[in-house]
Amino acid sequence: MSKINEVKAMVEAGKAKLVPGLVQEALAEGNAAKDILQGMVDSMRVVGDLFSAGELFVPEMLMAAKAMSKGVEVLKPLFADQSTSSLGTCIIGTVEGDLHDIGKNLVSMMIGSAGFDMVDLGVDVTPAKFVEAVKDNENVKIVACSGLLTTTMTKMQETVQALKASGVTGYKVIVGGAPVSAEYAASIGADGFAPDAGSAAVKAVELAKN
Ligand code: B1M
């Protein structure tokens, strides 16, 4: 079995202690960091499908999430920003009612590696907290809202509305996450949408420069 497949199998099995070592071995074998990351993202999809099928449950999902997070920690320095000048501040968080943070963390890592100073508000972030953050931080160019649950998509809309109503300007709002589409993003008044972490970074740079 290739090392990437071993990483994937151990993420799916929720073996948080084994994954970092296997990720190191996969890198040593010559695999690109982005390919190892994609392998782990694919594993989470498998875990989600098994959950949907009733073949595994929340504790196993949580263990898989922990295992992936440990693997991402090993890869993080490889995506670090090499540039010296900042493109501005990016506020990021998962919307109110939603505790999923792996995708948000990947998006944060990629936008940070594109040259932004990241302010990560974490998960379950209320619209008011997003507004407070754009007021409290200097040179905010992007606000990035992540959401994984269809049930909390209305909170994404409330967040965009609260930001627009705050009176603070000079930044653009991008949204994303599994249930979010470009059409939905446009319908709630967001300035941009991205389907994955890499394109979120591209979109953030594009919007910050315009
Ligand atoms: Co949850 N969960 N979960 N879960 N969970 C999903 C999302 C689900 C699809 C599983 C399923 O049913 N197949 C389902 C949602 C269904 C729906 O609403 N449509 C679900 C459910 C139902 C739930 C609970 C309600 C379960 C329960 O309690 N009965 C509960 C809700 C808790 C809450 O949030 N209030 C719950 C809990 C959990 C855990 C805590 C156990 C755990 C999260 C742990 C953690 O994040 N620290 C968990 C997990 C792990 C998942 C799955 C299996 C994996 C999510 C993940 O990390 N994926 C997930 C199934 C799935 O996604 N197929 C599932 C990997 C990650 C890299 O992908 O987050 O999609 P993702 O991010 C992508 C893109 O979406 C995008 O870029 C990323 C990658 O490039 N992206 C953005 C994300 N944010 C972006 C922002 C952007 C742009 C792009 O711009 C700002």
CSV table of N, CA and C in Angstrom, one decimal, residues 7-15 19 36-52 56 58-70 72 100-103 106 148:
chain,number,residue,atom,x,y,z
A,7,VAL,N,-2.1,6.7,4.9
A,7,VAL,CA,-2.6,7.9,5.6
A,7,VAL,C,-4.1,7.9,5.6
A,8,LYS,N,-4.6,7.7,4.4
A,8,LYS,CA,-6.1,7.7,4.2
A,8,LYS,C,-6.8,6.6,5.1
A,9,ALA,N,-6.2,5.4,5.1
A,9,ALA,CA,-6.9,4.4,5.9
A,9,ALA,C,-6.9,4.7,7.4
A,10,MET,N,-5.8,5.3,7.8
A,10,MET,CA,-5.7,5.6,9.3
A,10,MET,C,-6.5,6.9,9.6
A,11,VAL,N,-6.7,7.8,8.7
A,11,VAL,CA,-7.7,8.9,8.9
A,11,VAL,C,-9.1,8.3,9.1
A,12,GLU,N,-9.4,7.5,8.1
A,12,GLU,CA,-10.8,6.8,8.2
A,12,GLU,C,-11.0,6.0,9.5
A,13,ALA,N,-9.9,5.4,9.9
A,13,ALA,CA,-10.0,4.6,11.2
A,13,ALA,C,-9.9,5.5,12.4
A,14,GLY,N,-9.6,6.8,12.2
A,14,GLY,CA,-9.5,7.7,13.4
A,14,GLY,C,-8.3,7.5,14.2
A,15,LYS,N,-7.2,7.1,13.6
A,15,LYS,CA,-6.0,6.8,14.4
A,15,LYS,C,-5.1,8.1,14.5
A,19,VAL,N,-1.3,9.0,12.4
A,19,VAL,CA,-1.4,9.8,11.2
A,19,VAL,C,-0.2,10.7,11.0
A,36,ILE,N,-1.1,14.6,-0.4
A,36,ILE,CA,-1.4,14.0,0.9
A,36,ILE,C,-2.6,14.6,1.5
A,37,LEU,N,-2.7,16.0,1.4
A,37,LEU,CA,-3.9,16.7,1.9
A,37,LEU,C,-5.1,16.3,1.2
A,38,GLN,N,-5.1,16.2,-0.2
A,38,GLN,CA,-6.2,15.7,-0.9
A,38,GLN,C,-6.7,14.3,-0.5
A,39,GLY,N,-5.7,13.5,-0.2
A,39,GLY,CA,-6.0,12.1,0.2
A,39,GLY,C,-6.8,12.1,1.5
A,40,MET,N,-6.4,13.0,2.4
A,40,MET,CA,-7.1,13.1,3.7
A,40,MET,C,-8.5,13.7,3.5
A,41,VAL,N,-8.6,14.7,2.6
A,41,VAL,CA,-10.0,15.3,2.3
A,41,VAL,C,-10.9,14.2,1.8
A,42,ASP,N,-10.4,13.4,0.9
A,42,ASP,CA,-11.2,12.3,0.3
A,42,ASP,C,-11.6,11.3,1.4
A,43,SER,N,-10.7,11.1,2.4
A,43,SER,CA,-11.1,10.2,3.5
A,43,SER,C,-12.3,10.7,4.3
A,44,MET,N,-12.3,12.0,4.5
A,44,MET,CA,-13.4,12.6,5.2
A,44,MET,C,-14.7,12.4,4.5
A,45,ARG,N,-14.6,12.5,3.2
A,45,ARG,CA,-15.8,12.2,2.4
A,45,ARG,C,-16.3,10.8,2.6
A,46,VAL,N,-15.4,9.8,2.6
A,46,VAL,CA,-15.7,8.4,2.9
A,46,VAL,C,-16.4,8.3,4.2
A,47,VAL,N,-15.8,9.0,5.2
A,47,VAL,CA,-16.4,9.0,6.6
A,47,VAL,C,-17.8,9.5,6.6
A,48,GLY,N,-18.0,10.6,5.9
A,48,GLY,CA,-19.3,11.2,5.8
A,48,GLY,C,-20.3,10.3,5.2
A,49,ASP,N,-19.9,9.6,4.1
A,49,ASP,CA,-20.8,8.7,3.4
A,49,ASP,C,-21.2,7.5,4.3
A,50,LEU,N,-20.2,7.0,5.1
A,50,LEU,CA,-20.5,5.9,6.0
A,50,LEU,C,-21.5,6.4,7.1
A,51,PHE,N,-21.3,7.7,7.5
A,51,PHE,CA,-22.2,8.3,8.5
A,51,PHE,C,-23.6,8.3,8.0
A,52,SER,N,-23.7,8.8,6.7
A,52,SER,CA,-25.0,8.9,6.1
A,52,SER,C,-25.7,7.5,6.0
A,56,LEU,N,-21.3,4.3,10.5
A,56,LEU,CA,-20.6,4.8,11.7
A,56,LEU,C,-21.3,6.0,12.2
A,58,VAL,N,-21.3,9.6,15.3
A,58,VAL,CA,-20.6,10.8,15.6
A,58,VAL,C,-19.3,10.6,16.3
A,59,PRO,N,-19.1,9.7,17.3
A,59,PRO,CA,-17.8,9.5,17.9
A,59,PRO,C,-16.7,9.1,16.9
A,60,GLU,N,-17.1,8.3,15.9
A,60,GLU,CA,-16.1,7.9,14.9
A,60,GLU,C,-15.8,9.0,14.0
A,61,MET,N,-16.8,9.8,13.7
A,61,MET,CA,-16.6,11.0,12.8
A,61,MET,C,-15.6,12.0,13.5
A,62,LEU,N,-15.8,12.1,14.8
A,62,LEU,CA,-15.0,13.0,15.6
A,62,LEU,C,-13.5,12.5,15.6
A,63,MET,N,-13.4,11.2,15.8
A,63,MET,CA,-12.0,10.6,15.8
A,63,MET,C,-11.3,10.8,14.4
A,64,ALA,N,-12.1,10.6,13.4
A,64,ALA,CA,-11.5,10.8,12.0
A,64,ALA,C,-11.1,12.3,11.9
A,65,ALA,N,-11.9,13.2,12.4
A,65,ALA,CA,-11.6,14.6,12.3
A,65,ALA,C,-10.3,14.9,13.0
A,66,LYS,N,-10.2,14.3,14.2
A,66,LYS,CA,-9.0,14.6,15.0
A,66,LYS,C,-7.7,14.0,14.3
A,67,ALA,N,-7.9,12.8,13.7
A,67,ALA,CA,-6.8,12.2,13.0
A,67,ALA,C,-6.4,13.1,11.8
A,68,MET,N,-7.3,13.6,11.1
A,68,MET,CA,-7.0,14.5,9.9
A,68,MET,C,-6.3,15.8,10.4
A,69,SER,N,-6.8,16.4,11.5
A,69,SER,CA,-6.2,17.6,12.0
A,69,SER,C,-4.8,17.4,12.4
A,70,LYS,N,-4.5,16.3,13.0
A,70,LYS,CA,-3.1,16.0,13.3
A,70,LYS,C,-2.2,15.9,12.1
A,72,VAL,N,-2.8,17.4,9.2
A,72,VAL,CA,-2.7,18.8,8.7
A,72,VAL,C,-1.6,19.6,9.4
A,100,HIS,N,-18.1,22.5,12.7
A,100,HIS,CA,-17.2,21.9,11.8
A,100,HIS,C,-16.0,22.9,11.5
A,101,ASP,N,-14.8,22.4,11.7
A,101,ASP,CA,-13.7,23.4,11.5
A,101,ASP,C,-12.6,22.9,10.6
A,102,ILE,N,-12.6,21.7,10.1
A,102,ILE,CA,-11.5,21.2,9.3
A,102,ILE,C,-11.4,22.0,8.0
A,103,GLY,N,-12.5,22.1,7.3
A,103,GLY,CA,-12.5,22.8,6.0
A,103,GLY,C,-12.1,24.3,6.3
A,106,LEU,N,-8.5,24.6,6.7
A,106,LEU,CA,-7.7,24.5,5.5
A,106,LEU,C,-7.8,25.8,4.7
A,148,LEU,N,-21.0,24.1,7.0
A,148,LEU,CA,-21.1,22.8,6.5
A,148,LEU,C,-22.5,22.2,6.7
